[in-house]
Coordinates of C-alpha atoms in Angstrom, one line a residue:
S1 CA 54.8 -6.7 -7.0
K2 CA 52.2 -9.4 -7.3
D3 CA 52.0 -9.0 -3.4
N4 CA 51.1 -5.3 -3.6
A5 CA 48.7 -5.6 -6.4
A6 CA 46.9 -8.6 -5.1
P7 CA 44.7 -6.5 -2.5
N8 CA 43.6 -4.3 -5.4
D9 CA 42.4 -7.3 -7.2
V10 CA 39.9 -8.1 -4.7
Q11 CA 38.9 -4.9 -3.7
K12 CA 35.1 -4.0 -4.5
E13 CA 34.1 -1.1 -6.3
E14 CA 31.7 1.5 -4.8
P15 CA 28.5 2.0 -6.7
D16 CA 28.6 5.2 -8.8
M17 CA 25.2 6.9 -7.6
E18 CA 25.6 9.4 -10.4
S19 CA 25.6 6.8 -13.2
Y20 CA 22.3 5.1 -11.3
S21 CA 20.6 8.8 -11.5
S22 CA 21.5 9.3 -15.1
A23 CA 21.9 5.9 -17.0
E24 CA 18.8 4.9 -19.3
T25 CA 18.6 1.2 -18.3
V26 CA 19.8 -0.8 -15.1
R27 CA 21.6 -3.9 -15.6
A28 CA 21.9 -6.3 -12.8
E29 CA 22.7 -9.7 -14.7
P30 CA 24.3 -9.8 -18.4
N31 CA 20.3 -10.7 -19.9
T32 CA 18.3 -8.5 -17.5
S33 CA 17.4 -4.8 -18.5
L34 CA 14.7 -2.6 -17.2
T35 CA 14.1 1.0 -18.9
R36 CA 14.1 3.9 -16.8
G37 CA 10.9 5.7 -17.5
L38 CA 9.1 6.5 -14.0
S39 CA 9.0 10.2 -13.5
Q40 CA 9.1 12.0 -10.0
R41 CA 5.5 12.4 -10.4
C42 CA 4.8 9.0 -10.9
I43 CA 6.9 7.9 -8.1
S44 CA 5.3 10.4 -5.6
F45 CA 1.8 9.0 -6.2
I46 CA 2.9 5.4 -6.4
A47 CA 4.0 6.3 -2.6
L48 CA 0.9 7.9 -1.8
G49 CA -2.0 6.0 -3.3
G50 CA -0.7 3.2 -5.1
V51 CA -1.5 0.9 -2.4
I52 CA -4.5 2.1 -1.3
G53 CA -7.3 -0.7 -2.4
S54 CA -10.1 -2.8 -0.7
G55 CA -8.3 -3.3 2.1
L56 CA -9.3 0.4 3.2
F57 CA -12.2 0.8 1.4
L58 CA -13.9 -2.6 2.3
G59 CA -11.9 -4.4 4.9
S60 CA -11.8 -1.4 7.6
G61 CA -15.3 -2.5 8.4
T62 CA -14.1 -5.4 9.7
A63 CA -11.5 -3.9 11.9
L64 CA -14.0 -1.4 12.8
S65 CA -16.3 -3.9 14.3
T66 CA -13.9 -4.8 17.0
G67 CA -14.1 -1.4 18.5
P68 CA -13.0 2.2 17.5
G69 CA -10.1 1.8 20.1
S70 CA -8.9 -1.6 18.8
A71 CA -9.0 -0.4 14.9
L72 CA -6.9 2.6 15.8
V73 CA -4.2 1.0 17.8
A74 CA -4.1 -1.6 15.4
Y75 CA -3.6 0.7 12.4
S76 CA -1.3 3.2 14.3
V77 CA 1.3 0.3 15.4
V78 CA 1.2 -1.2 11.9
S79 CA 1.7 2.2 10.3
V80 CA 5.1 2.7 12.6
I81 CA 6.2 -0.6 11.6
I82 CA 5.7 0.0 8.0
Y83 CA 7.5 3.5 8.4
F84 CA 10.7 1.8 9.9
T85 CA 10.7 -0.9 7.5
M86 CA 10.2 1.1 4.2
T87 CA 13.0 4.0 5.6
S88 CA 15.4 0.9 5.5
L89 CA 14.3 -0.3 2.0
G90 CA 14.7 3.1 0.7
E91 CA 18.2 3.4 1.6
L92 CA 18.9 0.0 -0.1
A93 CA 16.9 1.1 -3.3
T94 CA 18.6 4.2 -3.4
Y95 CA 21.9 2.5 -3.0
L96 CA 21.3 -0.5 -5.2
P97 CA 18.5 0.3 -7.6
I98 CA 18.3 -2.9 -9.3
P99 CA 15.7 -5.6 -10.5
G100 CA 14.1 -7.7 -7.8
S101 CA 14.5 -5.1 -4.9
F102 CA 14.4 -6.8 -1.6
N103 CA 14.3 -10.2 -3.1
A104 CA 17.8 -9.5 -4.8
Y105 CA 18.9 -7.7 -1.6
G106 CA 17.9 -11.0 0.6
S107 CA 20.3 -13.1 -1.9
R108 CA 23.1 -10.3 -1.8
F109 CA 23.4 -9.6 1.9
V110 CA 21.9 -12.3 3.7
D111 CA 21.8 -15.7 1.9
P112 CA 20.6 -17.0 -1.6
A113 CA 18.3 -19.2 -0.1
F114 CA 16.9 -16.5 1.8
G115 CA 16.2 -14.7 -1.5
F116 CA 14.7 -17.8 -3.1
A117 CA 12.5 -18.1 -0.2
L118 CA 11.3 -14.3 0.0
S119 CA 10.7 -14.2 -3.6
W120 CA 8.2 -17.2 -3.8
N121 CA 6.6 -15.9 -0.5
Y122 CA 6.1 -12.5 -2.2
W123 CA 4.8 -14.2 -5.4
L124 CA 2.4 -16.3 -3.1
N125 CA 1.1 -13.0 -1.4
W126 CA 0.3 -11.0 -4.6
V127 CA -1.2 -14.3 -6.3
S128 CA -3.8 -14.4 -3.3
T129 CA -4.2 -10.6 -3.1
V130 CA -4.8 -10.0 -6.6
A131 CA -7.5 -12.6 -6.6
N132 CA -8.9 -11.0 -3.3
E133 CA -9.1 -7.6 -5.1
A134 CA -10.7 -9.1 -8.2
G135 CA -13.8 -10.4 -6.2
A136 CA -13.5 -7.2 -4.2
V137 CA -13.9 -4.9 -7.3
A138 CA -17.2 -6.7 -8.2
I139 CA -18.7 -6.1 -5.0
P140 CA -19.8 -2.5 -5.7
I141 CA -20.4 -3.2 -9.1
S142 CA -22.7 -6.2 -8.7
Y143 CA -25.1 -3.7 -6.4
W144 CA -25.8 -1.7 -9.4
L145 CA -25.7 -4.4 -12.3
P146 CA -26.9 -7.6 -10.4
D147 CA -27.9 -9.2 -13.6
V148 CA -24.3 -9.7 -14.5
H149 CA -22.3 -12.4 -13.3
F150 CA -20.2 -12.2 -10.5
A151 CA -17.2 -13.3 -12.4
V152 CA -17.3 -11.1 -15.3
W153 CA -16.0 -8.3 -13.4
G154 CA -13.5 -9.9 -11.7
V155 CA -12.2 -11.4 -15.1
S156 CA -12.4 -8.0 -16.5
L157 CA -10.3 -6.4 -13.7
L158 CA -7.5 -9.0 -14.3
A159 CA -7.4 -8.3 -18.0
V160 CA -7.2 -4.4 -17.3
V161 CA -4.3 -5.2 -14.8
F162 CA -2.5 -7.2 -17.3
V163 CA -2.9 -5.0 -20.2
I164 CA -1.4 -2.0 -17.9
N165 CA 1.6 -4.1 -17.1
A166 CA 2.1 -5.3 -20.5
V167 CA 2.4 -1.6 -22.0
T168 CA 5.7 0.7 -21.5
V169 CA 6.9 1.7 -18.3
R170 CA 5.5 5.2 -18.9
G171 CA 2.2 3.9 -19.6
Y172 CA 2.3 2.1 -16.3
G173 CA 3.3 5.3 -14.6
E174 CA 0.7 7.2 -16.1
A175 CA -2.3 4.9 -15.0
E176 CA -0.7 4.5 -11.7
F177 CA -1.0 8.4 -11.2
W178 CA -4.5 8.8 -12.2
F179 CA -5.7 5.8 -10.3
A180 CA -4.1 7.2 -7.3
L181 CA -5.1 10.6 -7.7
I182 CA -9.0 9.2 -7.6
K183 CA -8.2 7.6 -4.7
I184 CA -6.6 10.1 -2.8
L185 CA -9.3 12.7 -3.6
A186 CA -11.9 10.2 -2.5
I187 CA -10.1 9.7 0.8
C188 CA -9.7 13.4 1.2
M189 CA -13.4 14.3 0.4
F190 CA -14.2 11.6 3.1
I191 CA -12.1 13.0 5.5
V192 CA -13.4 16.4 5.2
V193 CA -17.3 15.3 5.6
G194 CA -16.3 12.9 8.3
I195 CA -15.0 15.9 10.2
L196 CA -17.9 18.1 9.3
V197 CA -20.4 15.2 10.6
A198 CA -18.5 14.2 13.7
S199 CA -18.6 17.8 14.8
G200 CA -22.1 18.3 14.3
A201 CA -22.0 20.7 11.1
V202 CA -23.4 18.1 9.1
G203 CA -26.5 15.6 10.2
G204 CA -27.6 18.0 13.2
R205 CA -25.7 15.5 15.8
R206 CA -22.5 16.3 17.5
Y207 CA -20.8 12.9 17.9
G208 CA -17.5 13.8 19.7
F209 CA -16.1 10.8 21.3
S210 CA -19.5 9.6 22.4
L211 CA -19.3 6.3 20.7
W212 CA -16.1 5.3 22.2
H213 CA -18.3 5.1 25.3
Y214 CA -20.8 3.2 23.6
R215 CA -21.7 -0.4 24.9
E216 CA -18.4 -2.3 24.8
A217 CA -16.4 0.2 23.0
P218 CA -13.8 1.1 22.6
F219 CA -12.2 -2.3 23.0
V220 CA -15.1 -4.9 22.2
G221 CA -13.2 -8.1 22.4
G222 CA -10.1 -7.2 24.8
F223 CA -6.6 -7.7 23.8
G224 CA -7.4 -10.9 21.8
D225 CA -9.5 -8.6 19.0
V226 CA -6.8 -6.0 19.1
L227 CA -4.4 -8.9 17.8
N228 CA -6.7 -9.8 15.1
T229 CA -7.3 -6.4 14.0
F230 CA -3.4 -6.5 13.2
I231 CA -4.0 -8.7 10.6
Q232 CA -6.6 -6.6 8.6
A233 CA -4.4 -3.6 9.3
G234 CA -1.5 -5.4 7.8
F235 CA -3.3 -6.6 4.7
S236 CA -4.6 -3.0 4.3
M237 CA -1.2 -1.5 4.3
Q238 CA 0.6 -4.2 2.1
G239 CA 2.1 -3.1 -1.1
S240 CA 3.9 -0.1 0.5
E241 CA 7.1 -1.8 -0.7
L242 CA 6.4 -1.1 -4.5
V243 CA 8.4 2.1 -3.9
G244 CA 11.4 -0.2 -3.4
V245 CA 10.3 -2.6 -6.4
V246 CA 9.8 0.3 -9.2
A247 CA 13.2 1.7 -8.0
A248 CA 15.1 0.3 -10.9
E249 CA 12.7 1.7 -13.3
S250 CA 12.6 5.3 -12.2
R251 CA 14.7 8.0 -13.7
A252 CA 16.7 9.2 -11.1
P253 CA 16.4 6.8 -8.0
A254 CA 19.1 8.5 -6.1
R255 CA 16.7 11.7 -5.8
L256 CA 13.4 10.2 -6.2
I257 CA 13.3 7.2 -3.9
P258 CA 14.5 9.0 -0.9
R259 CA 11.7 11.6 -1.4
A260 CA 9.0 9.2 -2.1
T261 CA 10.1 7.1 0.9
R262 CA 9.6 10.3 3.1
Q263 CA 6.1 10.5 1.9
I264 CA 5.1 7.4 3.0
I265 CA 4.6 8.6 6.7
I266 CA 2.0 11.1 5.1
R267 CA 0.1 8.3 3.6
L268 CA -0.1 6.1 6.7
A269 CA -1.0 9.0 9.0
L270 CA -3.7 10.8 6.9
F271 CA -5.1 8.1 4.6
F272 CA -5.3 5.2 6.9
V273 CA -5.1 6.3 10.8
L274 CA -7.0 9.6 10.3
S275 CA -9.4 7.6 8.1
I276 CA -10.1 4.9 10.9
F277 CA -10.1 7.4 13.6
L278 CA -13.0 9.2 12.2
M279 CA -14.9 6.2 11.0
G280 CA -14.7 5.3 14.9
L281 CA -16.1 8.7 15.6
V282 CA -19.2 8.6 13.5
I283 CA -20.0 5.0 13.1
P284 CA -21.1 2.5 15.9
Y285 CA -19.0 -0.7 15.8
D286 CA -22.2 -2.7 15.9
D287 CA -23.7 -0.8 13.0
P288 CA -25.5 -4.0 11.0
R289 CA -24.2 -2.3 7.9
L290 CA -20.6 -3.0 8.3
I291 CA -18.9 -5.8 6.6
S292 CA -18.7 -8.7 8.2
E293 CA -18.7 -12.6 7.6
D294 CA -22.5 -12.5 6.5
S295 CA -22.4 -9.1 4.6
D296 CA -21.0 -8.7 1.0
S297 CA -22.8 -5.5 -0.1
G298 CA -21.0 -2.4 -1.3
T299 CA -23.2 -0.4 0.5
S300 CA -21.7 -1.7 3.8
S301 CA -18.4 0.0 3.4
P302 CA -17.5 2.3 6.3
F303 CA -16.8 5.0 3.4
T304 CA -20.3 4.6 2.1
I305 CA -22.0 4.5 5.7

C-alpha cells in the first residue's frame, strides 16, 4: 500500500564504506569530482610533517622568550586541543570523505550559513598564512644572499606552491612526502643534539633544569604571557586539519584516514612539545638572538642557536 511505502521512500541510505575505499573518484555534487591518488605513504607523512613550518622553526623563538614554562604549557595544552579536534574530524572524514571536508560538514550537519562562514574564514586564514610563509622563507635565504631583493624569494615560493598544486594528485602527494621527510629528519637531528647538549655530552656544560630557575623563569610574564603564547602555539600547529581535507583524494579513506589521525599525537608530542621542552633547557629566555619584534635574522631561530 502507499501508506506502507511512504516511510521507505524517505528513508536515507547509509554510505557504503567499501565503495569509498575502492572507488576511483569521489562525487559530492554532480559537477564536482576528485581523483583518488594519495597513497598511505603520502597521507602518513602529510599527517606527520606536512604542517611543520615557520611557526615552529622561527616562531618558537617568540614563545620561548616568555619563559620555558610558559612555552611548554601553551604548546602542551594546544596539542591536547588539536588531538581531540583531529580525532573528531578523522571520524567525519572516514564516514564522509567528500570534497570540502569540514566546510561541507558544517553545511551538512549544522547549517548552510555556518558552512559558508567557515569556508570564508578558512580561506582568509590560509591567505594570510601563505603570505607569512612567503616572507619567512626569505629570512634564512637573505642571510646567505643579501644582495638579492627580499621579495624575489617570496614570489619564488608562491610560484613553487602554485606549480605543486597544479600538477596531478600523485605529484602533490610525492612533493608533500619529500618535504615532510626533510623536516622530520631535521627535527629529529635537533632533538638528538638537544639531548646531548642538555646532558653535557656536547659543549662541556650540563644544563639540566638550571635555566628553569634563571632570573624570572620559568614563567617570565606570569599568566598573561602564558595566554599570549597560546596564540603562537596555535599558529604553529595550524594545518593539522589537512588530513581531513585530503580524505577525498586518498585511495582508501576508510583505512588510511584513521591511521593518519592516530599519528597526529606522535607529531604533536615529539615534534612540538619535546622540541619546545629541549629549547627551554639549553636556551635562556633572554638570549638576544631569539626572534623578537626587533630581530629578523635566520640565525636567531632557536633551531640554529
